[in-house]
PDB file of C-alpha atoms in Angstrom:
ATOM      1  CA  UNK A 615      92.526  91.707 118.971  1.00 46.00           C
ATOM      2  CA  UNK A 616      96.288  91.175 118.974  1.00 51.00           C
ATOM      3  CA  UNK A 617      95.712  87.461 118.415  1.00 48.00           C
ATOM      4  CA  UNK A 618      93.794  88.121 115.184  1.00 49.00           C
ATOM      5  CA  UNK A 619      96.532  90.426 113.878  1.00 49.00           C
ATOM      6  CA  UNK A 620      99.260  87.871 114.554  1.00 49.00           C
ATOM      7  CA  UNK A 621      97.249  85.071 112.942  1.00 50.00           C
ATOM      8  CA  UNK A 622      96.706  87.304 109.898  1.00 51.00           C
ATOM      9  CA  UNK A 623     100.447  87.960 109.688  1.00 50.00           C
ATOM     10  CA  UNK A 624     101.131  84.233 109.737  1.00 58.00           C
ATOM     11  CA  UNK A 625      98.940  83.834 106.649  1.00 60.00           C
ATOM     12  CA  UNK A 626     100.791  86.436 104.566  1.00 55.00           C
ATOM     13  CA  UNK A 627     103.049  85.058 101.845  1.00 54.00           C
ATOM     14  CA  UNK A 628     106.075  87.335 102.056  1.00 52.00           C
ATOM     15  CA  UNK A 629     108.039  85.209  99.588  1.00 56.00           C
ATOM     16  CA  UNK A 630     106.085  86.778  96.713  1.00 55.00           C
ATOM     17  CA  UNK A 631     108.035  90.034  97.086  1.00 53.00           C
ATOM     18  CA  UNK A 632     111.771  89.618  96.503  1.00 56.00           C
ATOM     19  CA  UNK A 633     114.163  91.404  98.867  1.00 61.00           C
ATOM     20  CA  UNK A 634     115.651  94.617  97.478  1.00 61.00           C
ATOM     21  CA  UNK A 635     119.001  92.909  96.892  1.00 60.00           C
ATOM     22  CA  UNK A 636     117.332  90.440  94.496  1.00 77.00           C
ATOM     23  CA  UNK A 637     115.520  93.027  92.378  1.00 85.00           C
ATOM     24  CA  UNK A 638     117.295  93.764  89.092  1.00 88.00           C
ATOM     25  CA  UNK A 639     118.638  97.251  88.353  1.00 85.00           C
ATOM     26  CA  UNK A 640     116.219  99.690  86.745  1.00 87.00           C
ATOM     27  CA  UNK A 641     118.419  99.706  83.625  1.00 89.00           C
ATOM     28  CA  UNK A 642     121.955  98.830  82.535  1.00 93.00           C
ATOM     29  CA  UNK A 643     123.277 102.348  83.123  1.00 92.00           C
ATOM     30  CA  UNK A 644     122.019 102.598  86.718  1.00 93.00           C
ATOM     31  CA  UNK A 645     123.312  99.098  87.445  1.00 94.00           C
ATOM     32  CA  UNK A 646     126.800  99.987  86.183  1.00 95.00           C
ATOM     33  CA  UNK A 647     126.790 103.343  88.003  1.00 95.00           C
ATOM     34  CA  UNK A 648     125.822 101.646  91.257  1.00 95.00           C
ATOM     35  CA  UNK A 649     128.470  98.971  90.866  1.00 96.00           C
ATOM     36  CA  UNK A 650     131.127 101.640  90.294  1.00 96.00           C
ATOM     37  CA  UNK A 651     130.021 103.591  93.396  1.00 96.00           C
ATOM     38  CA  UNK A 652     130.101 100.421  95.518  1.00 96.00           C
ATOM     39  CA  UNK A 653     133.612  99.604  94.249  1.00 96.00           C
ATOM     40  CA  UNK A 654     134.857 103.091  95.178  1.00 96.00           C
ATOM     41  CA  UNK A 655     133.235 102.830  98.629  1.00 96.00           C
ATOM     42  CA  UNK A 656     134.648  99.371  99.319  1.00 97.00           C
ATOM     43  CA  UNK A 657     138.142 100.368  98.120  1.00 96.00           C
ATOM     44  CA  UNK A 658     138.057 102.983 100.893  1.00 96.00           C
ATOM     45  CA  UNK A 659     136.759 100.473 103.480  1.00 96.00           C
ATOM     46  CA  UNK A 660     133.673 102.594 104.131  1.00 96.00           C
ATOM     47  CA  UNK A 661     130.335 101.247 105.310  1.00 95.00           C
ATOM     48  CA  UNK A 662     127.095 102.697 104.012  1.00 96.00           C
ATOM     49  CA  UNK A 663     126.645 104.446 107.357  1.00 96.00           C
ATOM     50  CA  UNK A 664     130.140 105.972 107.227  1.00 96.00           C
ATOM     51  CA  UNK A 665     129.515 107.272 103.712  1.00 97.00           C
ATOM     52  CA  UNK A 666     126.220 108.723 104.937  1.00 96.00           C
ATOM     53  CA  UNK A 667     128.125 110.663 107.616  1.00 97.00           C
ATOM     54  CA  UNK A 668     130.539 112.021 105.003  1.00 96.00           C
ATOM     55  CA  UNK A 669     127.896 112.974 102.444  1.00 96.00           C
ATOM     56  CA  UNK A 670     124.603 113.525 104.306  1.00 96.00           C
ATOM     57  CA  UNK A 671     123.005 111.096 101.810  1.00 96.00           C
ATOM     58  CA  UNK A 672     120.893 108.511 103.681  1.00 96.00           C
ATOM     59  CA  UNK A 673     122.534 105.076 103.763  1.00 96.00           C
ATOM     60  CA  UNK A 674     119.327 103.474 102.485  1.00 96.00           C
ATOM     61  CA  UNK A 675     119.457 105.702  99.387  1.00 96.00           C
ATOM     62  CA  UNK A 676     123.150 104.922  98.868  1.00 97.00           C
ATOM     63  CA  UNK A 677     122.329 101.206  99.022  1.00 96.00           C
ATOM     64  CA  UNK A 678     119.511 101.609  96.489  1.00 96.00           C
ATOM     65  CA  UNK A 679     121.824 103.571  94.161  1.00 96.00           C
ATOM     66  CA  UNK A 680     124.503 100.883  94.485  1.00 96.00           C
ATOM     67  CA  UNK A 681     121.936  98.213  93.545  1.00 96.00           C
ATOM     68  CA  UNK A 682     120.862 100.257  90.503  1.00 95.00           C
ATOM     69  CA  UNK A 683     117.371 100.649  91.898  1.00 94.00           C
ATOM     70  CA  UNK A 684     117.452 104.403  92.503  1.00 92.00           C
ATOM     71  CA  UNK A 685     117.636 107.062  89.821  1.00 91.00           C
ATOM     72  CA  UNK A 686     119.067 110.075  91.601  1.00 91.00           C
ATOM     73  CA  UNK A 687     119.919 113.678  90.872  1.00 94.00           C
ATOM     74  CA  UNK A 688     123.246 115.272  90.086  1.00 94.00           C
ATOM     75  CA  UNK A 689     123.434 116.914  93.530  1.00 96.00           C
ATOM     76  CA  UNK A 690     123.364 113.527  95.252  1.00 96.00           C
ATOM     77  CA  UNK A 691     125.949 112.118  92.836  1.00 96.00           C
ATOM     78  CA  UNK A 692     128.170 115.159  93.509  1.00 96.00           C
ATOM     79  CA  UNK A 693     127.906 114.603  97.276  1.00 97.00           C
ATOM     80  CA  UNK A 694     128.840 110.939  96.840  1.00 97.00           C
ATOM     81  CA  UNK A 695     131.872 111.499  94.603  1.00 96.00           C
ATOM     82  CA  UNK A 696     133.083 114.314  96.874  1.00 96.00           C
ATOM     83  CA  UNK A 697     132.670 112.103  99.934  1.00 96.00           C
ATOM     84  CA  UNK A 698     134.537 109.283  98.209  1.00 96.00           C
ATOM     85  CA  UNK A 699     137.274 111.628  96.998  1.00 96.00           C
ATOM     86  CA  UNK A 700     136.873 110.691  93.332  1.00 95.00           C
ATOM     87  CA  UNK A 701     136.166 112.853  90.341  1.00 93.00           C
ATOM     88  CA  UNK A 702     132.904 112.799  88.458  1.00 92.00           C
ATOM     89  CA  UNK A 703     134.770 111.712  85.317  1.00 94.00           C
ATOM     90  CA  UNK A 704     136.292 108.725  87.151  1.00 94.00           C
ATOM     91  CA  UNK A 705     132.779 107.645  88.067  1.00 93.00           C
ATOM     92  CA  UNK A 706     131.424 108.022  84.530  1.00 92.00           C
ATOM     93  CA  UNK A 707     134.331 106.563  82.515  1.00 92.00           C
ATOM     94  CA  UNK A 708     133.348 103.371  80.750  1.00 89.00           C
ATOM     95  CA  UNK A 709     129.695 103.385  81.776  1.00 88.00           C
ATOM     96  CA  UNK A 710     127.110 102.451  79.146  1.00 90.00           C
ATOM     97  CA  UNK A 711     124.963 105.141  77.580  1.00 88.00           C
ATOM     98  CA  UNK A 712     121.940 106.055  79.690  1.00 85.00           C
ATOM     99  CA  UNK A 713     118.614 105.054  78.170  1.00 84.00           C
ATOM    100  CA  UNK A 714     116.787 107.681  76.112  1.00 86.00           C
ATOM    101  CA  UNK A 715     114.089 109.630  77.932  1.00 83.00           C
ATOM    102  CA  UNK A 716     110.586 108.237  77.734  1.00 82.00           C
ATOM    103  CA  UNK A 717     108.217 110.362  75.656  1.00 85.00           C
ATOM    104  CA  UNK A 718     105.629 112.241  77.671  1.00 81.00           C
ATOM    105  CA  UNK A 719     102.130 110.977  77.242  1.00 80.00           C
ATOM    106  CA  UNK A 720      99.272 113.396  77.493  1.00 76.00           C
ATOM    107  CA  UNK A 721      96.137 112.313  79.295  1.00 78.00           C
ATOM    108  CA  UNK A 722      93.698 113.868  76.886  1.00 73.00           C
ATOM    109  CA  UNK A 723      93.297 116.577  74.279  1.00 75.00           C
ATOM    110  CA  UNK A 724      94.952 119.852  75.083  1.00 74.00           C
ATOM    111  CA  UNK A 725      92.525 122.680  75.754  1.00 76.00           C
ATOM    112  CA  UNK A 726      93.872 126.202  75.220  1.00 79.00           C
ATOM    113  CA  UNK A 727      93.514 128.520  78.189  1.00 80.00           C
ATOM    114  CA  UNK A 728      91.779 131.818  77.735  1.00 79.00           C
ATOM    115  CA  UNK A 729      93.475 134.931  79.026  1.00 72.00           C
TER     116      UNK A 729
END
């Protein structure tokens, strides 16, 4: 049984899925935000793991944010800027405008509820 699993693994083409580092940012804003966070972290000679210890934000999430591949909430951003010792305004200065929100699409006609 193990032999068949290993032979199946050998047949998989893993080159079809690019590594996370090669995926482009979700949008220009998240890419710029992530770059700015990485610059602040590197200026302080912190590893992802050290910043995780300071902020309680998982290092994998920090890495995804730095690559612009993670849209995160304000609480996480606040933890990161506090851990880095920078102000929120310093993080946001000069960043491009975030993209407009996507309109919500309804699945079907709206049916009023009876009371």
